[in-house]
């Protein structure tokens, strides 16, 4: 069975603080993909990044960075120097196996205070 | 530009009525998905389809049905709406059988069952 756990329900930070959103996954598949999506207050779901199970290189995109560690089944997301516009719900998702289903975690609500 | 659209954006219906939510994508994607989003549960998969005439149950399929008569559309039907089905519904599509392709989401339909 596949499962994604985002233990942090809500996080509140002050602008310019760094914040890390945790994601832990479970799967028996050897090949799988991990994703992060952002859902701003307007409600749409915005794709941020994907990572395959064979590529453990960390990735940085501007103020965003992702740390993928197969040893701990984690795919954490860090926002550096957070801004109010980063306030959103962030979802981690897993896709793998024969079914090819995209399974989501419960999301983390990030509130960045000015 | 290719897109995925859901209609209606908002719907209020009475318990026991049949309701159909529309999803139309112009990406020409084979995969289409329906999710519901509820506080504390994140996004949960209702049904999904890998192509025309193919449909599969997700983790919360009871009380819902889908049919896929063409590539572009995957309507979601609530056979007899219940208050527990009050939720925000998202449709998504992704390309082919590739696990590494991200899913593109519609803007969501807020359904209230009274």
Short mmCIF file of N, CA and C in Angstrom, two decimals, chain A residues 9 29 31-33 35 37 39 42-47 49-50 52 89 91 95-107, chain B residues 9 31 33 35 37-38 40-45 48 50 57-59 90 94-107:
data_model
loop_
_atom_site.label_atom_id
_atom_site.label_comp_id
_atom_site.label_asym_id
_atom_site.label_seq_id
_atom_site.Cartn_x
_atom_site.Cartn_y
_atom_site.Cartn_z
N UNK A 9 0.34 19.83 10.57
CA UNK A 9 -0.95 20.28 10.07
C UNK A 9 -0.88 21.77 9.72
N UNK A 29 7.07 -0.09 -3.98
CA UNK A 29 7.58 -0.01 -5.34
C UNK A 29 9.03 0.44 -5.34
N UNK A 31 10.29 1.76 -8.17
CA UNK A 31 10.22 2.95 -9.03
C UNK A 31 8.99 3.76 -8.65
N UNK A 32 9.21 4.99 -8.33
CA UNK A 32 8.09 5.85 -7.95
C UNK A 32 8.50 7.30 -8.11
N UNK A 33 7.50 8.18 -8.06
CA UNK A 33 7.76 9.60 -8.18
C UNK A 33 7.10 10.34 -7.03
N UNK A 35 5.98 14.26 -5.57
CA UNK A 35 5.59 15.57 -6.06
C UNK A 35 5.28 16.49 -4.88
N UNK A 37 2.82 20.01 -4.40
CA UNK A 37 1.87 20.95 -4.98
C UNK A 37 1.59 22.04 -3.96
N UNK A 39 -1.31 24.97 -2.83
CA UNK A 39 -2.68 25.43 -2.98
C UNK A 39 -2.84 26.76 -2.26
N UNK A 42 -6.61 31.05 -3.13
CA UNK A 42 -7.55 31.07 -4.26
C UNK A 42 -8.05 29.67 -4.61
N UNK A 43 -7.37 28.63 -4.14
CA UNK A 43 -7.90 27.28 -4.25
C UNK A 43 -7.33 26.38 -5.32
N UNK A 44 -6.67 26.94 -6.31
CA UNK A 44 -6.15 26.06 -7.36
C UNK A 44 -4.93 25.29 -6.87
N UNK A 45 -4.63 24.21 -7.53
CA UNK A 45 -3.47 23.38 -7.17
C UNK A 45 -2.37 23.62 -8.19
N UNK A 46 -1.22 24.01 -7.68
CA UNK A 46 -0.11 24.38 -8.54
C UNK A 46 1.03 23.40 -8.35
N UNK A 47 1.47 22.80 -9.43
CA UNK A 47 2.58 21.87 -9.38
C UNK A 47 3.87 22.62 -9.09
N UNK A 49 7.16 20.57 -8.00
CA UNK A 49 8.33 19.76 -8.34
C UNK A 49 7.97 18.29 -8.37
N UNK A 50 8.73 17.50 -9.14
CA UNK A 50 8.65 16.06 -9.09
C UNK A 50 10.06 15.50 -8.94
N UNK A 52 12.12 11.51 -9.05
CA UNK A 52 11.99 10.07 -9.20
C UNK A 52 12.83 9.36 -8.16
N UNK A 89 -1.58 26.08 1.40
CA UNK A 89 -1.52 24.68 1.82
C UNK A 89 -0.59 23.97 0.85
N UNK A 91 0.95 20.35 -0.46
CA UNK A 91 0.69 18.91 -0.50
C UNK A 91 1.88 18.17 -1.07
N UNK A 95 3.47 8.79 -6.50
CA UNK A 95 2.91 8.05 -7.62
C UNK A 95 3.84 6.90 -7.95
N UNK A 96 3.30 5.69 -8.00
CA UNK A 96 4.17 4.59 -8.33
C UNK A 96 3.40 3.31 -8.51
N UNK A 97 4.08 2.28 -8.96
CA UNK A 97 3.47 0.98 -9.07
C UNK A 97 2.60 0.83 -10.29
N UNK A 98 2.02 -0.33 -10.38
CA UNK A 98 1.24 -0.67 -11.56
C UNK A 98 -0.01 0.19 -11.69
N UNK A 99 -0.54 0.65 -10.57
CA UNK A 99 -1.78 1.40 -10.64
C UNK A 99 -1.58 2.82 -11.11
N UNK A 100 -0.38 3.34 -10.92
CA UNK A 100 -0.08 4.69 -11.39
C UNK A 100 -0.95 5.76 -10.73
N UNK A 101 -1.49 5.47 -9.56
CA UNK A 101 -2.33 6.45 -8.88
C UNK A 101 -1.47 7.52 -8.23
N UNK A 102 -2.02 8.71 -8.15
CA UNK A 102 -1.36 9.82 -7.48
C UNK A 102 -2.01 9.97 -6.11
N UNK A 103 -1.25 9.66 -5.06
CA UNK A 103 -1.78 9.69 -3.70
C UNK A 103 -1.20 10.88 -2.96
N UNK A 104 -2.08 11.62 -2.28
CA UNK A 104 -1.68 12.84 -1.59
C UNK A 104 -1.61 12.66 -0.09
N UNK A 105 -0.77 13.47 0.54
CA UNK A 105 -0.80 13.61 1.97
C UNK A 105 -1.93 14.54 2.38
N UNK A 106 -2.06 14.77 3.67
CA UNK A 106 -3.17 15.60 4.17
C UNK A 106 -2.89 17.09 4.08
N UNK A 107 -1.68 17.45 3.71
CA UNK A 107 -1.35 18.85 3.50
C UNK A 107 -0.87 19.55 4.75
N UNK B 9 -18.81 25.55 -10.82
CA UNK B 9 -17.83 25.88 -9.79
C UNK B 9 -18.43 25.74 -8.40
N UNK B 31 -4.85 9.94 -18.88
CA UNK B 31 -5.22 9.75 -17.48
C UNK B 31 -6.08 10.89 -16.97
N UNK B 33 -8.46 11.96 -13.30
CA UNK B 33 -8.68 11.61 -11.90
C UNK B 33 -9.73 12.52 -11.29
N UNK B 35 -10.77 13.79 -7.36
CA UNK B 35 -10.43 13.82 -5.94
C UNK B 35 -11.48 14.65 -5.20
N UNK B 37 -11.60 17.02 -1.58
CA UNK B 37 -10.74 17.64 -0.58
C UNK B 37 -11.57 18.01 0.63
N UNK B 38 -11.18 17.47 1.76
CA UNK B 38 -11.85 17.74 3.02
C UNK B 38 -10.81 18.07 4.07
N UNK B 40 -8.52 18.07 6.99
CA UNK B 40 -7.98 16.97 7.77
C UNK B 40 -7.72 15.70 6.98
N UNK B 41 -8.21 15.67 5.75
CA UNK B 41 -8.04 14.47 4.91
C UNK B 41 -7.22 14.75 3.66
N UNK B 42 -6.96 15.97 3.38
CA UNK B 42 -6.23 16.28 2.16
C UNK B 42 -7.06 15.94 0.93
N UNK B 43 -6.38 15.47 -0.09
CA UNK B 43 -7.04 15.07 -1.34
C UNK B 43 -7.14 13.55 -1.38
N UNK B 44 -8.36 13.08 -1.53
CA UNK B 44 -8.56 11.63 -1.59
C UNK B 44 -9.11 11.25 -2.95
N UNK B 45 -8.57 10.17 -3.48
CA UNK B 45 -8.90 9.73 -4.83
C UNK B 45 -10.25 9.01 -4.85
N UNK B 48 -10.59 7.01 -11.14
CA UNK B 48 -9.63 7.43 -12.14
C UNK B 48 -9.80 6.61 -13.41
N UNK B 50 -7.72 5.53 -17.23
CA UNK B 50 -6.49 5.54 -18.03
C UNK B 50 -6.77 5.75 -19.51
N UNK B 57 -11.79 2.32 -9.44
CA UNK B 57 -12.19 2.90 -8.15
C UNK B 57 -10.96 3.37 -7.39
N UNK B 58 -11.13 4.50 -6.73
CA UNK B 58 -10.10 4.99 -5.85
C UNK B 58 -10.41 4.59 -4.42
N UNK B 59 -9.86 5.35 -3.47
CA UNK B 59 -10.00 4.96 -2.06
C UNK B 59 -11.34 5.35 -1.44
N UNK B 90 -12.02 18.02 -7.06
CA UNK B 90 -11.03 18.40 -8.06
C UNK B 90 -10.89 17.31 -9.10
N UNK B 94 -3.37 13.74 -16.53
CA UNK B 94 -1.93 13.61 -16.75
C UNK B 94 -1.70 12.78 -18.00
N UNK B 95 -0.50 12.91 -18.53
CA UNK B 95 -0.20 12.31 -19.82
C UNK B 95 0.14 10.84 -19.70
N UNK B 96 -0.52 10.01 -20.44
CA UNK B 96 -0.15 8.63 -20.64
C UNK B 96 0.04 7.81 -19.39
N UNK B 97 0.86 6.79 -19.48
CA UNK B 97 1.10 5.89 -18.38
C UNK B 97 2.36 6.26 -17.62
N UNK B 98 2.97 7.36 -18.01
CA UNK B 98 4.23 7.73 -17.40
C UNK B 98 4.03 8.23 -15.98
N UNK B 99 4.76 7.69 -15.05
CA UNK B 99 4.63 8.10 -13.67
C UNK B 99 5.27 9.46 -13.43
N UNK B 100 6.16 9.86 -14.33
CA UNK B 100 6.90 11.08 -14.03
C UNK B 100 6.19 12.34 -14.51
N UNK B 101 5.02 12.20 -15.06
CA UNK B 101 4.32 13.39 -15.52
C UNK B 101 3.43 13.91 -14.41
N UNK B 102 3.48 15.23 -14.24
CA UNK B 102 2.65 15.81 -13.20
C UNK B 102 1.20 15.85 -13.65
N UNK B 103 0.31 15.90 -12.69
CA UNK B 103 -1.11 16.04 -12.98
C UNK B 103 -1.48 17.52 -12.99
N UNK B 104 -2.34 17.88 -13.90
CA UNK B 104 -2.86 19.24 -13.98
C UNK B 104 -4.28 19.23 -13.43
N UNK B 105 -4.56 20.21 -12.60
CA UNK B 105 -5.84 20.22 -11.89
C UNK B 105 -6.78 21.29 -12.40
N UNK B 106 -8.06 20.97 -12.34
CA UNK B 106 -9.08 21.98 -12.56
C UNK B 106 -9.18 22.88 -11.34
N UNK B 107 -10.05 23.86 -11.43
CA UNK B 107 -10.15 24.85 -10.35
C UNK B 107 -11.06 24.41 -9.21
#
